[in-house]
Short mmCIF file of C-alpha atoms in Angstrom, two decimals:
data_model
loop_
_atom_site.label_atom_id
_atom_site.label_comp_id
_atom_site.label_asym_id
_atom_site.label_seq_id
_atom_site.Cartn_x
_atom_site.Cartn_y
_atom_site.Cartn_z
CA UNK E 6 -9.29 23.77 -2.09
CA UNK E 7 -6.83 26.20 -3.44
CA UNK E 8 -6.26 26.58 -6.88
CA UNK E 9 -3.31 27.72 -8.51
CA UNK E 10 -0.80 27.76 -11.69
CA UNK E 11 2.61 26.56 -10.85
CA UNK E 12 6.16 25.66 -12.29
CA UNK E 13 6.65 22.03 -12.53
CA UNK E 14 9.69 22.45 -10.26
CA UNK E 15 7.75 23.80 -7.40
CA UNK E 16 4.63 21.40 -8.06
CA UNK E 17 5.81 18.31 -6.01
CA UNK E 18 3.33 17.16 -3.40
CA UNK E 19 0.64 19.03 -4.97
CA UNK E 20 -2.54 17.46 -6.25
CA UNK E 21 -2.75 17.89 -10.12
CA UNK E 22 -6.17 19.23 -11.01
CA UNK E 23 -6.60 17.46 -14.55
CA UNK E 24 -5.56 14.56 -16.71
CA UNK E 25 -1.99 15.26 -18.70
CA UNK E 26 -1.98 13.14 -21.89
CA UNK E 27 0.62 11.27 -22.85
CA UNK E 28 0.80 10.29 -26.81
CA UNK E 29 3.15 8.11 -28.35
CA UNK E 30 2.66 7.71 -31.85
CA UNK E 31 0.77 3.92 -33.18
CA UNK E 32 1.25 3.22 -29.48
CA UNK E 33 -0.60 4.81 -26.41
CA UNK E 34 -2.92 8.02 -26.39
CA UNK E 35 -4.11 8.63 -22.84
CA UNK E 36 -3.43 10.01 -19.97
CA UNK E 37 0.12 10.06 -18.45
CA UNK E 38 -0.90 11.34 -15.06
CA UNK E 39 -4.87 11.38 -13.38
CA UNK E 40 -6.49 14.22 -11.97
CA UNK E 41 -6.22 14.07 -8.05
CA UNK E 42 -2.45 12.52 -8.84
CA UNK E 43 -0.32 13.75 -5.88
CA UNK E 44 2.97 14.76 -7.66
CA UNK E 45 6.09 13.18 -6.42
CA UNK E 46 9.53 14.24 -7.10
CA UNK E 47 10.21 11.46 -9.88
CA UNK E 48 7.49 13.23 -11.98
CA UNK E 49 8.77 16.34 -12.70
CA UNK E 50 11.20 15.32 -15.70
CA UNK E 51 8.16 13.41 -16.82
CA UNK E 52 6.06 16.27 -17.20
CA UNK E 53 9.09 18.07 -18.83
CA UNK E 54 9.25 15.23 -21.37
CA UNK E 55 5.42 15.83 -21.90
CA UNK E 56 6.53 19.51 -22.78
CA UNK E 57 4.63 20.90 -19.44
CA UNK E 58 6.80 23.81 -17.38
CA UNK E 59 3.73 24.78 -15.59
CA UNK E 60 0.35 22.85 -14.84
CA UNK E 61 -2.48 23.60 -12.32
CA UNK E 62 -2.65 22.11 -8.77
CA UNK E 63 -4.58 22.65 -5.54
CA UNK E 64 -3.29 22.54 -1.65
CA UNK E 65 -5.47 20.15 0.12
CA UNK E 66 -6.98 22.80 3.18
CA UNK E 67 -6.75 21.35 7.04
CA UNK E 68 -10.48 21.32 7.07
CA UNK E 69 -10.37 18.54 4.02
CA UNK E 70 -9.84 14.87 2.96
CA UNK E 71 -8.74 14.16 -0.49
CA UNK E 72 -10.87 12.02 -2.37
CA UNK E 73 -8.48 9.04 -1.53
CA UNK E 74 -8.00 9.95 1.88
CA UNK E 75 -11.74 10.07 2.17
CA UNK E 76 -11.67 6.78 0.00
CA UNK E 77 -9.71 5.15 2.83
CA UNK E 78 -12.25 6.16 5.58
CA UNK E 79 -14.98 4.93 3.61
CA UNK E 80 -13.28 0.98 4.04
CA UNK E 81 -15.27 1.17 7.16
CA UNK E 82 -18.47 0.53 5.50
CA UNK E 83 -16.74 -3.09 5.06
CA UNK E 84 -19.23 -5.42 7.33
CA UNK E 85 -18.21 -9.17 7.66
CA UNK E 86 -17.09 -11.43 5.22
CA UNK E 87 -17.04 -8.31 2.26
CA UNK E 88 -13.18 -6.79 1.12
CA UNK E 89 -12.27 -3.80 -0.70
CA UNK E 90 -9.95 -2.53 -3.43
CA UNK E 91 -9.04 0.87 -3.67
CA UNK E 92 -8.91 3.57 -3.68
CA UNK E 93 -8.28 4.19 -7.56
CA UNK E 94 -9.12 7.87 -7.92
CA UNK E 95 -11.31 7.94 -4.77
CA UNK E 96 -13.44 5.36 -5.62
CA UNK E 97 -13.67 2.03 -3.25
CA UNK E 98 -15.24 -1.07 -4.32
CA UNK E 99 -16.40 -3.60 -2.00
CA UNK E 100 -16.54 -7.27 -2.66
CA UNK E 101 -18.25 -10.49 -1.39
CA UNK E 102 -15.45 -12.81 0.43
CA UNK E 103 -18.13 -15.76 0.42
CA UNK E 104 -21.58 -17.41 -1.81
CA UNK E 105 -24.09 -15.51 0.11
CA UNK E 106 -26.97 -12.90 0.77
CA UNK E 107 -25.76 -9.34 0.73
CA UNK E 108 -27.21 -7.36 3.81
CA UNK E 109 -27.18 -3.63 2.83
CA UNK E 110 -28.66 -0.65 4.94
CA UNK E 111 -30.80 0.60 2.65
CA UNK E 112 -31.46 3.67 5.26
CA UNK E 113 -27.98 4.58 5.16
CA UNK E 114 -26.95 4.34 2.27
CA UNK E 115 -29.94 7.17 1.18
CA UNK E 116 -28.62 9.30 4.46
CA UNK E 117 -25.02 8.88 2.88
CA UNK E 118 -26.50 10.05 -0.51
CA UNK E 119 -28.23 12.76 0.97
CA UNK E 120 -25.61 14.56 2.09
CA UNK E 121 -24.17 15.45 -1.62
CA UNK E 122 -21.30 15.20 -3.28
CA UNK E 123 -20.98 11.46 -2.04
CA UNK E 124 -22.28 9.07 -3.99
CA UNK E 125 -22.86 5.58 -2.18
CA UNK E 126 -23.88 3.15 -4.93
CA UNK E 127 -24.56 -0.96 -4.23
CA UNK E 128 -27.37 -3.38 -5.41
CA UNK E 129 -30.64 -4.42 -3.78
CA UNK E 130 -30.31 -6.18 -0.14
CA UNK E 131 -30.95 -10.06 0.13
CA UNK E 132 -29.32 -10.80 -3.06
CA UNK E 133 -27.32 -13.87 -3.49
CA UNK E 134 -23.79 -13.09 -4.39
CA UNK E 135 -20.71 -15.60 -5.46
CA UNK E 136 -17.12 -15.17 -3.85
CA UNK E 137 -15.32 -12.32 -5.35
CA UNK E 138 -18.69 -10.34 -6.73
CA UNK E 139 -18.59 -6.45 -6.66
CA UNK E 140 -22.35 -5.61 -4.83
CA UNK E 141 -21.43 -1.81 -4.06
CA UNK E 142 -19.13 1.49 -4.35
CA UNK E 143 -18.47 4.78 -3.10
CA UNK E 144 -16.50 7.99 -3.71
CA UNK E 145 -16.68 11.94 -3.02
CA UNK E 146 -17.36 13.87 -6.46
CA UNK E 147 -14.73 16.46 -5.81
CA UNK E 148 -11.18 16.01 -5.49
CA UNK E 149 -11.72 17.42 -2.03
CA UNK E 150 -14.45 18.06 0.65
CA UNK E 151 -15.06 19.06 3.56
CA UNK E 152 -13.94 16.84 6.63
CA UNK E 153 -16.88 17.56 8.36
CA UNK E 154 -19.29 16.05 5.50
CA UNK E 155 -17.18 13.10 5.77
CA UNK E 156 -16.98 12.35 9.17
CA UNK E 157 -21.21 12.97 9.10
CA UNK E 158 -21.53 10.16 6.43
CA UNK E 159 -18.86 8.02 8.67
CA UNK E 160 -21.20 8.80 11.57
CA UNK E 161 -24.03 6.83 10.03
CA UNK E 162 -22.48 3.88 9.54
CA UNK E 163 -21.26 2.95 13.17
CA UNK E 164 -22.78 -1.11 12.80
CA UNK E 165 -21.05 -1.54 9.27
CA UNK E 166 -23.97 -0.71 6.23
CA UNK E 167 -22.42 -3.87 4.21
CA UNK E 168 -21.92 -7.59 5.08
CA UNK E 169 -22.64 -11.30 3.26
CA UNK E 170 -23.97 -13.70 5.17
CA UNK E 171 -22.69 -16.52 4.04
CA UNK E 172 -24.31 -20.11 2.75
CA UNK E 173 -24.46 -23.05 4.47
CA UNK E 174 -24.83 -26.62 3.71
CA UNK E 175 -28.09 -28.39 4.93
CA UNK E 176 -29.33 -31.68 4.85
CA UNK E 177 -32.67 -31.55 3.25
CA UNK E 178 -36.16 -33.82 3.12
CA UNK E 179 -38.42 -33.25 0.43
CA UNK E 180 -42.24 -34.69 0.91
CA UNK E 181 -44.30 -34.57 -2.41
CA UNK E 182 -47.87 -34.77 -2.28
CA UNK E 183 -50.49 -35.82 -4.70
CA UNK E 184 -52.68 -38.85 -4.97
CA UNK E 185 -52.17 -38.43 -8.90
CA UNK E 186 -48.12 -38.75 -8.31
CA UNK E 187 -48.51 -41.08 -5.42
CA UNK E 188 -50.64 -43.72 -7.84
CA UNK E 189 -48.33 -43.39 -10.56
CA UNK E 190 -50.29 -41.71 -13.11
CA UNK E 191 -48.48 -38.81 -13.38
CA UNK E 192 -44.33 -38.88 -12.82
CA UNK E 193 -43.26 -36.39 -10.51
CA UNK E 194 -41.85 -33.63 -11.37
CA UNK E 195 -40.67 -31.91 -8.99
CA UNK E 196 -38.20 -33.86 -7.18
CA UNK E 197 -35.71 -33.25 -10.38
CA UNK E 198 -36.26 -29.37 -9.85
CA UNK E 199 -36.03 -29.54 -6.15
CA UNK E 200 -32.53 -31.64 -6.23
CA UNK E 201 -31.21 -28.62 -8.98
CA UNK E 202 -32.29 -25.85 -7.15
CA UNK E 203 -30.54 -27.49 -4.29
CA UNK E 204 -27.35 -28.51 -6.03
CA UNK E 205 -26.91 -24.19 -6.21
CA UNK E 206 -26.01 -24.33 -1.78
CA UNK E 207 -23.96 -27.65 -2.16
CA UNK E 208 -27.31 -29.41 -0.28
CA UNK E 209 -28.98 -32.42 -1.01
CA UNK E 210 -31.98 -34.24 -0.27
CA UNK E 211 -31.56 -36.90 2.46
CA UNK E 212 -34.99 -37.96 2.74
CA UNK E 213 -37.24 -38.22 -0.43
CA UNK E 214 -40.89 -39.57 -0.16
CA UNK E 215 -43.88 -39.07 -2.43
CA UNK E 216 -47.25 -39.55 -0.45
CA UNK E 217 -51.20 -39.61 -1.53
CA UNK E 218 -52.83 -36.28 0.03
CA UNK E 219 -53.57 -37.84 3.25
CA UNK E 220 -53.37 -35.40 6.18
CA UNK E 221 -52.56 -37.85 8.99
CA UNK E 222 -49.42 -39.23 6.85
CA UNK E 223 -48.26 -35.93 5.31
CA UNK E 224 -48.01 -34.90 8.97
CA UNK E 225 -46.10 -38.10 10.38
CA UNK E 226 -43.84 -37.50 7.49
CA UNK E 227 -42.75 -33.75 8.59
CA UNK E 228 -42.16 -34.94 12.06
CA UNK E 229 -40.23 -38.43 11.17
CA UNK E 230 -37.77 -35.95 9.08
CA UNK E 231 -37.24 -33.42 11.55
CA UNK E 232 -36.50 -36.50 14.18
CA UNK E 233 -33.84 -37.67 10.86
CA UNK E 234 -31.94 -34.51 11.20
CA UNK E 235 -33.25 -33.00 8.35
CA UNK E 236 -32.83 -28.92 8.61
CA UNK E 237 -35.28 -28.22 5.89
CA UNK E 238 -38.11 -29.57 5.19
CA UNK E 239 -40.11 -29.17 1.47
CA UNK E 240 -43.71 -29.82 0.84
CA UNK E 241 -44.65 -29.70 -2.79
CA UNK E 242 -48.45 -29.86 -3.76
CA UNK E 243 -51.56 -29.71 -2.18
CA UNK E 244 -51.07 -25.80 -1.90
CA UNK E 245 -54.40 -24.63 -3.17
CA UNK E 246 -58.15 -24.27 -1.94
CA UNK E 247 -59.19 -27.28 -3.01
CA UNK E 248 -60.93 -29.57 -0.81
CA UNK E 249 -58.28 -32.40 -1.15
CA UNK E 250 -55.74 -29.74 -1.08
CA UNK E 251 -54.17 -31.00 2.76
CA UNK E 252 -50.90 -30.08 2.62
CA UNK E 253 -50.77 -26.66 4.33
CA UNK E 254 -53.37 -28.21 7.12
CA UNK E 255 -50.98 -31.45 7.73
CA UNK E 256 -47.86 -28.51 8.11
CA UNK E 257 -49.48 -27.03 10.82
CA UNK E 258 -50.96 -30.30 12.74
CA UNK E 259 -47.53 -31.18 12.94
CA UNK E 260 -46.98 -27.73 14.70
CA UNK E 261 -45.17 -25.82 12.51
CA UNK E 262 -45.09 -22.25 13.68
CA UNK E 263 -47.22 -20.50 10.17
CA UNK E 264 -45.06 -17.50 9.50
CA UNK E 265 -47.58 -16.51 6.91
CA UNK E 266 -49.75 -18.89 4.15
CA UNK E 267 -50.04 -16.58 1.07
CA UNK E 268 -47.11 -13.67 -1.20
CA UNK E 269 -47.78 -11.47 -2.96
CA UNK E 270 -45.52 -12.72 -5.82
CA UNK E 271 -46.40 -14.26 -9.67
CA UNK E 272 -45.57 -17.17 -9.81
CA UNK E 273 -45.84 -18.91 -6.20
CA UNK E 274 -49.24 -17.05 -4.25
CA UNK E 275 -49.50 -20.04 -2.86
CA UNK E 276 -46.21 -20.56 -0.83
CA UNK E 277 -46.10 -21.54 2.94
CA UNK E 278 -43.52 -20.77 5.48
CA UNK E 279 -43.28 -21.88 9.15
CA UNK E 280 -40.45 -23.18 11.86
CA UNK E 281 -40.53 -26.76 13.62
CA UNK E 282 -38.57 -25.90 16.63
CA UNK E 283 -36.23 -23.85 14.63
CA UNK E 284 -36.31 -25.73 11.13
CA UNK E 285 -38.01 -23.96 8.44
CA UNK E 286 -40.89 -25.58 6.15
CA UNK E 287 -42.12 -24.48 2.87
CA UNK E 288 -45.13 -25.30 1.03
CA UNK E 289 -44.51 -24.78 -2.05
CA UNK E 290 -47.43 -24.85 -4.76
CA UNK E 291 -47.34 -26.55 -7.88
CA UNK E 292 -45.89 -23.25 -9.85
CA UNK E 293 -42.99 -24.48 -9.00
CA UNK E 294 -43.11 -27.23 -11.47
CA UNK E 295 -44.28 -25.18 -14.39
CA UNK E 296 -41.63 -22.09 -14.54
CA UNK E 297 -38.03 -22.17 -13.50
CA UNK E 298 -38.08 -18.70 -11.37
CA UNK E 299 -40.64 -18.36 -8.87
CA UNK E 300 -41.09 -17.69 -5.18
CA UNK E 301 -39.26 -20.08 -3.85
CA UNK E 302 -36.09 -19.12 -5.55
CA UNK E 303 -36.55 -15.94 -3.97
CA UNK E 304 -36.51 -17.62 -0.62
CA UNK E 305 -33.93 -20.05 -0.16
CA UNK E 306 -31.13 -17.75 -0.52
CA UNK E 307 -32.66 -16.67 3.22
CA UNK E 308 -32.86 -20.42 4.57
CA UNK E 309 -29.76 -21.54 3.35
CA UNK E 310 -27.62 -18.27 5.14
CA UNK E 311 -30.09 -18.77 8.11
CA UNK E 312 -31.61 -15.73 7.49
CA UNK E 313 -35.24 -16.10 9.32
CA UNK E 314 -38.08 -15.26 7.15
CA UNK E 315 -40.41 -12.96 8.39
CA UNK E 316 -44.27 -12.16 8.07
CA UNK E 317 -42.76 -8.44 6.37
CA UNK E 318 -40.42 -10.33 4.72
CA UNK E 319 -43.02 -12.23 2.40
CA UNK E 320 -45.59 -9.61 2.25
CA UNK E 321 -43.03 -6.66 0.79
CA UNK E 322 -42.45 -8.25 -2.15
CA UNK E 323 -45.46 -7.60 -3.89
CA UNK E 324 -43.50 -4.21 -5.08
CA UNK E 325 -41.19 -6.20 -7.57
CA UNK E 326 -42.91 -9.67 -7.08
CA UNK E 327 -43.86 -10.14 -10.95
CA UNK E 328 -41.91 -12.31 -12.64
CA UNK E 329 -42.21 -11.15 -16.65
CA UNK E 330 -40.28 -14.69 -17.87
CA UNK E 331 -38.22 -13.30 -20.32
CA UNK E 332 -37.49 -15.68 -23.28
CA UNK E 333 -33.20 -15.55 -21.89
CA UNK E 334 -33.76 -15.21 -17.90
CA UNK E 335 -30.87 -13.67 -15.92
CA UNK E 336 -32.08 -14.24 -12.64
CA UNK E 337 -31.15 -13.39 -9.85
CA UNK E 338 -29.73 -10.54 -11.61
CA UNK E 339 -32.80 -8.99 -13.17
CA UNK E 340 -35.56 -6.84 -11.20
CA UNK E 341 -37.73 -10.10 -10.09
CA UNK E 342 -38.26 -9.96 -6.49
CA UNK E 343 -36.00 -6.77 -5.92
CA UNK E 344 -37.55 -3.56 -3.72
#
């Protein structure tokens, strides 16, 4: 950019090159005009006002964007169902249009960063998000820069790095296993936490049974709900090595596709995930029941914006996996399940 002292008179359509205070007494201190502020004709008895007869500016050079222009460009990174505001001083914020899971290109984002002087900010990918959240920003540190650094960072970013996928409804069956729940000695438990968890994608249960660990049943039970419509299906219990442990066997007599049996995630180890014909199943072991964040919460946000869950999917979240149940939990906000 080119720097230079001016008049005030001859300043209009310049960019102003620092803040100008303004201070009027008990009232307002702060500044009357930004840095990057592109001086229009209406300004200039301002600036007399604020006692200023000469300030410094800059002339924007052909072979640069202005931090707003380049702020504007940036707007592209917009995937679906995310909106922007801004610029305000060439920063652009983008913003979740739906509830959803936040897709981010981690890969671009660091190729973007990489390139200095831009500095591409957002939160982890596959986080849940509510309608209206801010998930990521971006800006050029200069006023100005270099079109060609620009259009490079633009260049990464043909397929849009940002986008929400957004929830959907689903009618859900939940199967609880246990011969100790099933008898009536012990009330279960986790139907209550299944139907909150739910409550959190506007989904409830449509089919509810609690059966003894008997393989043959557990398994007629999986298919009779998938026949009822049911797109997900829950299996609670009966998630261990022990020998009456049958649930995970009965899920794949009734030929659930096994993603993977097994994460690498405190609490939950235990947690199942497989596809009948395109509806998922979970196993999910009896953690579930004892502490309110655990694998499963780190899942549904997936199933319920039909994001399929892969084998690399389960196994990578061993980095970030431990839950440290802090006495005021902020999930999904803290670093549980984040890499």
């Amino acid at each position: 950019m080119d720097k230079k002292t001016v008049k005030i008179d001859d300043a209009v359509g310049k960019i102003l090159m620092h803040d100008i205070t303004q201070v009027i007494p008990e009232k307002y201190k702060g500044p009357a005009f930004r840095k990057g502020h592109i001086i229009r004709k209406e300004d200039v008895e301002v600036l007399r006002m604020l006692g200023k007869e000469h300030i410094f500016v800059f002339d924007i050079l052909q072979d640069e964007y202005h931090e707003n222009d380049a702020g504007e460009l940036f707007k592209s990174f917009a995937g679906n169902n995310v909106y922007t505001k801004g610029p305000t001083e060439g920063k652009v914020t983008f913003y979740s249009q739906v509830n959803g899971l936040v897709k981010i290109d981690k890969n671009i984002v660091n190729k973007v960063n990489l390139l200095n002087n831009i500095a591409f900010t957002t939160i982890h990918s596959c986080v849940p998000v509510k309608k209206d959240d801010s998930f990521a920003g971006i800006r050029i540190i200069p006023l100005s820069m270099k079109k060609e650094i620009v259009d490079k960072a633009l260049s990464y970013a043909e397929t849009p790095p940002l986008s929400v996928t957004p929830f959907v409804e689903k009618k859900v069956g939940l199967i609880v296993t246990g011969n100790e729940v099933a008898s009536g000695k012990i009330k279960d438990a986790f139907g209550p936490i299944i139907k909150q968890k739910l409550q959190e994608y506007n989904s409830k249960l449509i089919n509810y049974i609690i059966l003894k660990d008997d393989m043959e049943q557990i398994t007629e039970q999986i298919l009779e709900m998938k026949k009822n419509g049911c797109e997900l299906i829950i299996l609670t219990g009966g998630m261990s090595v022990d020998p009456d442990d049958t649930t995970k066997l009965a899920i794949r007599n009734a030929g659930v596709e096994v993603v993977h049996y097994g994460t690498p995630v405190l609490p939950g180890n235990m947690f199942m995930v497989g596809y009948l014909k395109g509806v998922p199943v979970l196993g999910v072991p009896a953690a579930a029941v004892f502490f309110k964040i655990t694998v499963l919460d780190l899942f549904l946000p997936y199933i319920f914006s039909n994001t399929k869950i892969s084998k690399n999917d389960l196994l990578n979240k061993g980095y970030g996996g431990f839950c440290r149940h802090c006495a005021i939990c902020n999930f999904p906000y803290c670093a549980f399940g984040k890499n």
